[in-house]
Amino acid sequence: MSTLPAIDIQDISVRFRTPEGPPLLALERISAHIEPRSFLTVVGPSGCGKTTLLKVLSGVLPPSAGEVCFDGRPLREAAMTGHIGYVFQRPMLLPWRTALANVMLTMEVTRKEMSQQERQAEARRWLEIVGLRGFEERRPHELSGGMQQRVSIARALVFQPQILLMDEPFAALDEITREAMQGELLRLWSRIDTTVIFITHSIPEAVLLSERVLVLSARPGRIIETIEVPFPRPRTEAIRGLPRFAELTEQIRRHLRAGRADIESQERC
């Protein structure tokens, strides 16, 4: 049985103060239940609050209303510090550190009880897992964009987080590299005990990777629909050619178009 916590997002809203005028409503009444070791993606137009939602889940940003609970305990009481990993849109690697030293950075903060030799061995293990054996001593400028993002993923996973938040991690990559990284992520996730919440603008990417897709409206972000993805695991690129894959991607597009039309209609009124 998994020891990972179930996540409950309970009626979350987020408002930001503005220098002039009323507060900006970024998210409105978001609710969702996320099972342990599931893979959830969130799609929606730019500015709809996807990254804001990840910040709330990480504990960095308190919601203006509502609550996030882990196994029934509010986030502020759940002692999740050190159990949540974050992969950003860009690798955010320290340019003066090697790939090995960048991965070790996480353990220097979260695993202070480990010796330097233990940290190094664990960092090497994760670089091998993400396919970067032999590149341990390379600095970021010596690595391709896809390789840099692999280092970033290894850095997030090296301390074995219970929850992995991924904010459009493949958005800056070319299409071929992006598809390769999607396959690598599927392979990697099959080997780890982690719940993944993944933000993307790519509808096919969302369907390929996840078991459920939350579709958000334009700002303020509201859940338009929750789409269940029925394909069994392990998954391969072959599912892209299935009629059901095309049906699901088109279904999500329709919801996004309908959500945008509703917002435009409200603005005209």
CSV table of C-alpha atoms in Angstrom, one decimal:
chain,number,residue,atom,x,y,z
A,1,MET,CA,0.0,0.0,0.0
A,2,SER,CA,1.3,3.5,-0.9
A,3,THR,CA,2.4,5.7,1.9
A,4,LEU,CA,1.8,8.8,-0.2
A,5,PRO,CA,-0.8,11.2,0.9
A,6,ALA,CA,-4.1,11.8,-0.9
A,7,ILE,CA,-4.4,15.5,-1.9
A,8,ASP,CA,-7.7,17.4,-1.5
A,9,ILE,CA,-8.0,20.8,-3.0
A,10,GLN,CA,-11.0,22.3,-1.3
A,11,ASP,CA,-12.7,25.3,-2.9
A,12,ILE,CA,-9.5,27.3,-3.5
A,13,SER,CA,-9.6,30.9,-4.6
A,14,VAL,CA,-6.6,33.2,-5.0
A,15,ARG,CA,-6.8,37.0,-5.2
A,16,PHE,CA,-3.8,39.3,-5.8
A,17,ARG,CA,-3.6,42.9,-4.6
A,18,THR,CA,-3.0,45.4,-7.4
A,19,PRO,CA,-1.5,48.9,-7.1
A,20,GLU,CA,-4.7,50.4,-8.4
A,21,GLY,CA,-8.2,49.1,-8.6
A,22,PRO,CA,-9.8,46.0,-7.2
A,23,PRO,CA,-7.9,42.8,-6.4
A,24,LEU,CA,-7.1,40.4,-9.3
A,25,LEU,CA,-9.0,37.1,-9.1
A,26,ALA,CA,-6.6,34.5,-10.4
A,27,LEU,CA,-8.3,31.3,-9.3
A,28,GLU,CA,-11.9,30.8,-8.4
A,29,ARG,CA,-13.3,27.9,-6.3
A,30,ILE,CA,-11.0,25.1,-7.5
A,31,SER,CA,-11.8,21.7,-6.0
A,32,ALA,CA,-10.2,18.3,-6.8
A,33,HIS,CA,-9.2,15.1,-5.2
A,34,ILE,CA,-5.9,13.6,-6.2
A,35,GLU,CA,-5.2,9.9,-5.4
A,36,PRO,CA,-1.8,8.8,-4.2
A,37,ARG,CA,0.7,8.0,-7.0
A,38,SER,CA,-1.6,9.3,-9.7
A,39,PHE,CA,-0.5,11.5,-12.6
A,40,LEU,CA,-2.7,14.6,-13.0
A,41,THR,CA,-2.3,17.3,-15.7
A,42,VAL,CA,-3.7,20.8,-15.8
A,43,VAL,CA,-4.4,22.6,-19.0
A,44,GLY,CA,-5.8,26.0,-19.8
A,45,PRO,CA,-5.1,29.3,-21.6
A,46,SER,CA,-2.2,31.5,-20.6
A,47,GLY,CA,-2.8,33.5,-17.5
A,48,CYS,CA,-5.6,31.2,-16.2
A,49,GLY,CA,-3.7,30.5,-12.9
A,50,LYS,CA,-2.1,27.1,-13.6
A,51,THR,CA,1.3,28.1,-12.0
A,52,THR,CA,-0.6,29.9,-9.2
A,53,LEU,CA,-2.3,26.6,-8.4
A,54,LEU,CA,1.1,24.8,-8.2
A,55,LYS,CA,2.4,27.6,-5.8
A,56,VAL,CA,-0.6,26.9,-3.6
A,57,LEU,CA,0.0,23.2,-3.6
A,58,SER,CA,3.7,23.7,-2.8
A,59,GLY,CA,2.8,25.9,0.2
A,60,VAL,CA,4.6,28.9,-1.1
A,61,LEU,CA,1.4,30.8,-1.7
A,62,PRO,CA,-1.5,30.7,0.8
A,63,PRO,CA,-4.9,30.7,-0.9
A,64,SER,CA,-7.3,33.6,-0.3
A,65,ALA,CA,-10.1,31.2,0.4
A,66,GLY,CA,-10.4,27.4,0.7
A,67,GLU,CA,-7.8,24.9,1.8
A,68,VAL,CA,-5.4,22.2,0.6
A,69,CYS,CA,-5.3,19.0,2.7
A,70,PHE,CA,-2.9,16.0,2.7
A,71,ASP,CA,-4.6,12.9,4.1
A,72,GLY,CA,-7.2,15.2,5.7
A,73,ARG,CA,-4.7,17.5,7.4
A,74,PRO,CA,-4.4,21.1,6.2
A,75,LEU,CA,-1.2,21.8,4.3
A,76,ARG,CA,0.1,24.2,7.0
A,77,GLU,CA,-0.1,21.3,9.5
A,78,ALA,CA,0.9,18.4,7.3
A,79,ALA,CA,4.7,18.8,7.6
A,80,MET,CA,5.2,18.4,3.9
A,81,THR,CA,8.4,20.5,3.8
A,82,GLY,CA,11.1,18.4,2.1
A,83,HIS,CA,8.5,16.1,0.6
A,84,ILE,CA,7.4,18.2,-2.4
A,85,GLY,CA,9.7,18.5,-5.5
A,86,TYR,CA,9.3,21.3,-8.1
A,87,VAL,CA,10.5,21.2,-11.8
A,88,PHE,CA,10.3,24.6,-13.5
A,89,GLN,CA,9.7,25.5,-17.1
A,90,ARG,CA,13.4,26.2,-17.5
A,91,PRO,CA,16.1,24.1,-15.8
A,92,MET,CA,17.2,26.8,-13.4
A,93,LEU,CA,20.7,25.2,-13.0
A,94,LEU,CA,23.6,27.0,-11.4
A,95,PRO,CA,26.0,27.7,-14.3
A,96,TRP,CA,29.1,27.3,-12.2
A,97,ARG,CA,28.2,23.9,-10.9
A,98,THR,CA,28.5,20.6,-12.8
A,99,ALA,CA,25.5,18.4,-13.5
A,100,LEU,CA,26.5,16.3,-10.5
A,101,ALA,CA,26.9,19.3,-8.2
A,102,ASN,CA,23.6,20.7,-9.3
A,103,VAL,CA,21.8,17.5,-8.4
A,104,MET,CA,23.6,17.3,-5.1
A,105,LEU,CA,22.4,20.8,-4.2
A,106,THR,CA,18.9,19.5,-3.2
A,107,MET,CA,20.5,17.0,-0.8
A,108,GLU,CA,22.7,19.7,0.7
A,109,VAL,CA,19.5,21.4,1.8
A,110,THR,CA,17.2,18.5,2.6
A,111,ARG,CA,19.6,15.7,3.6
A,112,LYS,CA,22.1,17.3,5.8
A,113,GLU,CA,22.6,14.1,7.7
A,114,MET,CA,24.2,12.5,4.6
A,115,SER,CA,27.9,12.6,4.1
A,116,GLN,CA,29.4,14.2,1.0
A,117,GLN,CA,30.3,10.8,-0.4
A,118,GLU,CA,26.7,9.5,0.1
A,119,ARG,CA,25.2,12.6,-1.6
A,120,GLN,CA,27.6,12.2,-4.5
A,121,ALA,CA,26.7,8.5,-4.9
A,122,GLU,CA,23.0,9.2,-4.8
A,123,ALA,CA,23.3,12.1,-7.3
A,124,ARG,CA,25.3,9.8,-9.7
A,125,ARG,CA,22.6,7.2,-9.4
A,126,TRP,CA,19.8,9.6,-10.4
A,127,LEU,CA,21.8,11.0,-13.3
A,128,GLU,CA,22.2,7.5,-14.5
A,129,ILE,CA,18.4,6.9,-14.1
A,130,VAL,CA,17.6,10.0,-16.3
A,131,GLY,CA,20.1,8.8,-18.9
A,132,LEU,CA,23.1,11.1,-18.2
A,133,ARG,CA,25.8,8.7,-17.2
A,134,GLY,CA,29.1,10.1,-18.4
A,135,PHE,CA,27.9,13.7,-18.2
A,136,GLU,CA,28.3,14.2,-14.5
A,137,GLU,CA,31.2,16.7,-14.8
A,138,ARG,CA,29.6,18.8,-17.6
A,139,ARG,CA,28.4,22.3,-16.8
A,140,PRO,CA,25.0,23.5,-18.0
A,141,HIS,CA,26.4,25.3,-21.1
A,142,GLU,CA,27.9,22.0,-22.2
A,143,LEU,CA,24.6,20.2,-22.2
A,144,SER,CA,21.7,20.4,-24.6
A,145,GLY,CA,18.3,21.8,-23.5
A,146,GLY,CA,16.9,18.3,-23.0
A,147,MET,CA,19.9,17.3,-21.0
A,148,GLN,CA,19.6,20.3,-18.8
A,149,GLN,CA,16.0,19.5,-18.1
A,150,ARG,CA,17.0,15.9,-17.2
A,151,VAL,CA,19.4,17.3,-14.7
A,152,SER,CA,16.6,19.5,-13.3
A,153,ILE,CA,14.3,16.4,-13.0
A,154,ALA,CA,17.0,14.4,-11.3
A,155,ARG,CA,17.6,17.3,-8.8
A,156,ALA,CA,13.9,17.3,-8.0
A,157,LEU,CA,13.7,13.5,-7.5
A,158,VAL,CA,17.0,12.9,-5.7
A,159,PHE,CA,15.4,13.4,-2.3
A,160,GLN,CA,12.5,11.2,-3.3
A,161,PRO,CA,9.6,13.6,-2.9
A,162,GLN,CA,6.1,12.3,-2.2
A,163,ILE,CA,4.7,14.9,-4.6
A,164,LEU,CA,6.3,16.2,-7.8
A,165,LEU,CA,5.0,19.5,-9.2
A,166,MET,CA,6.0,20.1,-12.9
A,167,ASP,CA,5.4,23.6,-14.4
A,168,GLU,CA,5.5,23.2,-18.2
A,169,PRO,CA,8.9,21.5,-18.0
A,170,PHE,CA,9.2,20.7,-21.7
A,171,ALA,CA,7.8,23.9,-23.1
A,172,ALA,CA,11.1,25.4,-24.2
A,173,LEU,CA,12.2,22.2,-26.1
A,174,ASP,CA,11.9,21.5,-29.8
A,175,GLU,CA,9.1,19.1,-30.8
A,176,ILE,CA,11.4,16.0,-31.3
A,177,THR,CA,13.2,16.5,-28.0
A,178,ARG,CA,9.9,17.2,-26.2
A,179,GLU,CA,8.4,13.9,-27.4
A,180,ALA,CA,11.5,12.1,-26.3
A,181,MET,CA,11.3,13.7,-22.9
A,182,GLN,CA,7.7,12.7,-22.6
A,183,GLY,CA,8.7,9.1,-23.1
A,184,GLU,CA,11.5,9.4,-20.6
A,185,LEU,CA,9.1,10.8,-18.0
A,186,LEU,CA,6.7,8.0,-18.5
A,187,ARG,CA,9.5,5.5,-18.1
A,188,LEU,CA,10.9,7.3,-15.0
A,189,TRP,CA,7.5,7.7,-13.3
A,190,SER,CA,6.9,3.9,-13.6
A,191,ARG,CA,10.0,3.4,-11.4
A,192,ILE,CA,9.2,5.9,-8.6
A,193,ASP,CA,6.6,6.2,-5.8
A,194,THR,CA,5.5,9.8,-6.5
A,195,THR,CA,2.3,11.7,-7.2
A,196,VAL,CA,2.8,14.0,-10.2
A,197,ILE,CA,0.9,17.2,-10.9
A,198,PHE,CA,1.9,18.5,-14.4
A,199,ILE,CA,1.1,21.8,-16.0
A,200,THR,CA,1.1,22.0,-19.8
A,201,HIS,CA,-0.3,24.0,-22.8
A,202,SER,CA,0.0,20.9,-25.0
A,203,ILE,CA,-3.2,18.9,-25.1
A,204,PRO,CA,-1.7,15.8,-26.7
A,205,GLU,CA,1.0,15.9,-24.0
A,206,ALA,CA,-1.6,16.0,-21.3
A,207,VAL,CA,-3.5,13.0,-22.8
A,208,LEU,CA,-0.3,10.9,-23.3
A,209,LEU,CA,1.0,11.4,-19.8
A,210,SER,CA,-1.8,11.5,-17.3
A,211,GLU,CA,-4.7,9.6,-15.9
A,212,ARG,CA,-6.9,12.7,-15.5
A,213,VAL,CA,-6.8,16.2,-17.1
A,214,LEU,CA,-8.2,19.3,-15.3
A,215,VAL,CA,-9.4,21.8,-17.9
A,216,LEU,CA,-9.3,25.4,-16.6
A,217,SER,CA,-11.1,28.4,-18.0
A,218,ALA,CA,-9.5,31.7,-18.8
A,219,ARG,CA,-8.9,34.0,-15.8
A,220,PRO,CA,-10.2,33.6,-13.3
A,221,GLY,CA,-9.3,30.0,-13.6
A,222,ARG,CA,-12.2,27.7,-12.9
A,223,ILE,CA,-12.5,24.0,-13.6
A,224,ILE,CA,-14.5,23.6,-16.8
A,225,GLU,CA,-14.2,19.8,-16.9
A,226,THR,CA,-12.3,16.8,-15.6
A,227,ILE,CA,-11.3,14.3,-18.3
A,228,GLU,CA,-10.5,10.7,-17.4
A,229,VAL,CA,-7.8,9.2,-19.6
A,230,PRO,CA,-8.5,5.4,-19.9
A,231,PHE,CA,-5.3,4.1,-21.5
A,232,PRO,CA,-3.6,1.4,-19.5
A,233,ARG,CA,0.0,1.6,-18.3
A,234,PRO,CA,2.8,1.3,-19.3
A,235,ARG,CA,2.1,3.6,-22.2
A,236,THR,CA,4.1,4.1,-25.4
A,237,GLU,CA,4.0,6.6,-28.3
A,238,ALA,CA,1.8,4.2,-30.1
A,239,ILE,CA,-1.3,5.5,-28.3
A,240,ARG,CA,-1.0,8.8,-30.3
A,241,GLY,CA,-2.4,6.9,-33.3
A,242,LEU,CA,-5.4,5.5,-31.6
A,243,PRO,CA,-8.9,7.0,-32.5
A,244,ARG,CA,-9.7,7.4,-28.8
A,245,PHE,CA,-6.5,9.6,-28.3
A,246,ALA,CA,-7.7,11.9,-31.1
A,247,GLU,CA,-11.2,12.0,-29.6
A,248,LEU,CA,-9.9,13.0,-26.1
A,249,THR,CA,-7.7,15.7,-27.5
A,250,GLU,CA,-10.6,17.2,-29.5
A,251,GLN,CA,-12.9,16.9,-26.4
A,252,ILE,CA,-10.4,19.0,-24.4
A,253,ARG,CA,-10.1,21.6,-27.2
A,254,ARG,CA,-13.9,21.9,-27.3
A,255,HIS,CA,-14.0,22.6,-23.6
A,256,LEU,CA,-11.3,25.2,-23.9
A,257,ARG,CA,-13.0,26.9,-26.8
A,258,ALA,CA,-16.3,26.9,-24.9
A,259,GLY,CA,-14.7,28.3,-21.8
A,260,ARG,CA,-13.1,31.2,-23.8
A,261,ALA,CA,-16.4,31.9,-25.5
A,262,ASP,CA,-18.1,32.2,-22.1
A,263,ILE,CA,-15.5,34.6,-20.8
A,264,GLU,CA,-15.7,36.8,-24.0
A,265,SER,CA,-19.5,36.8,-23.7
A,266,GLN,CA,-19.3,38.0,-20.0
A,267,GLU,CA,-16.9,40.7,-20.9
A,268,ARG,CA,-19.2,42.0,-23.7
A,269,CYS,CA,-22.0,42.2,-21.2
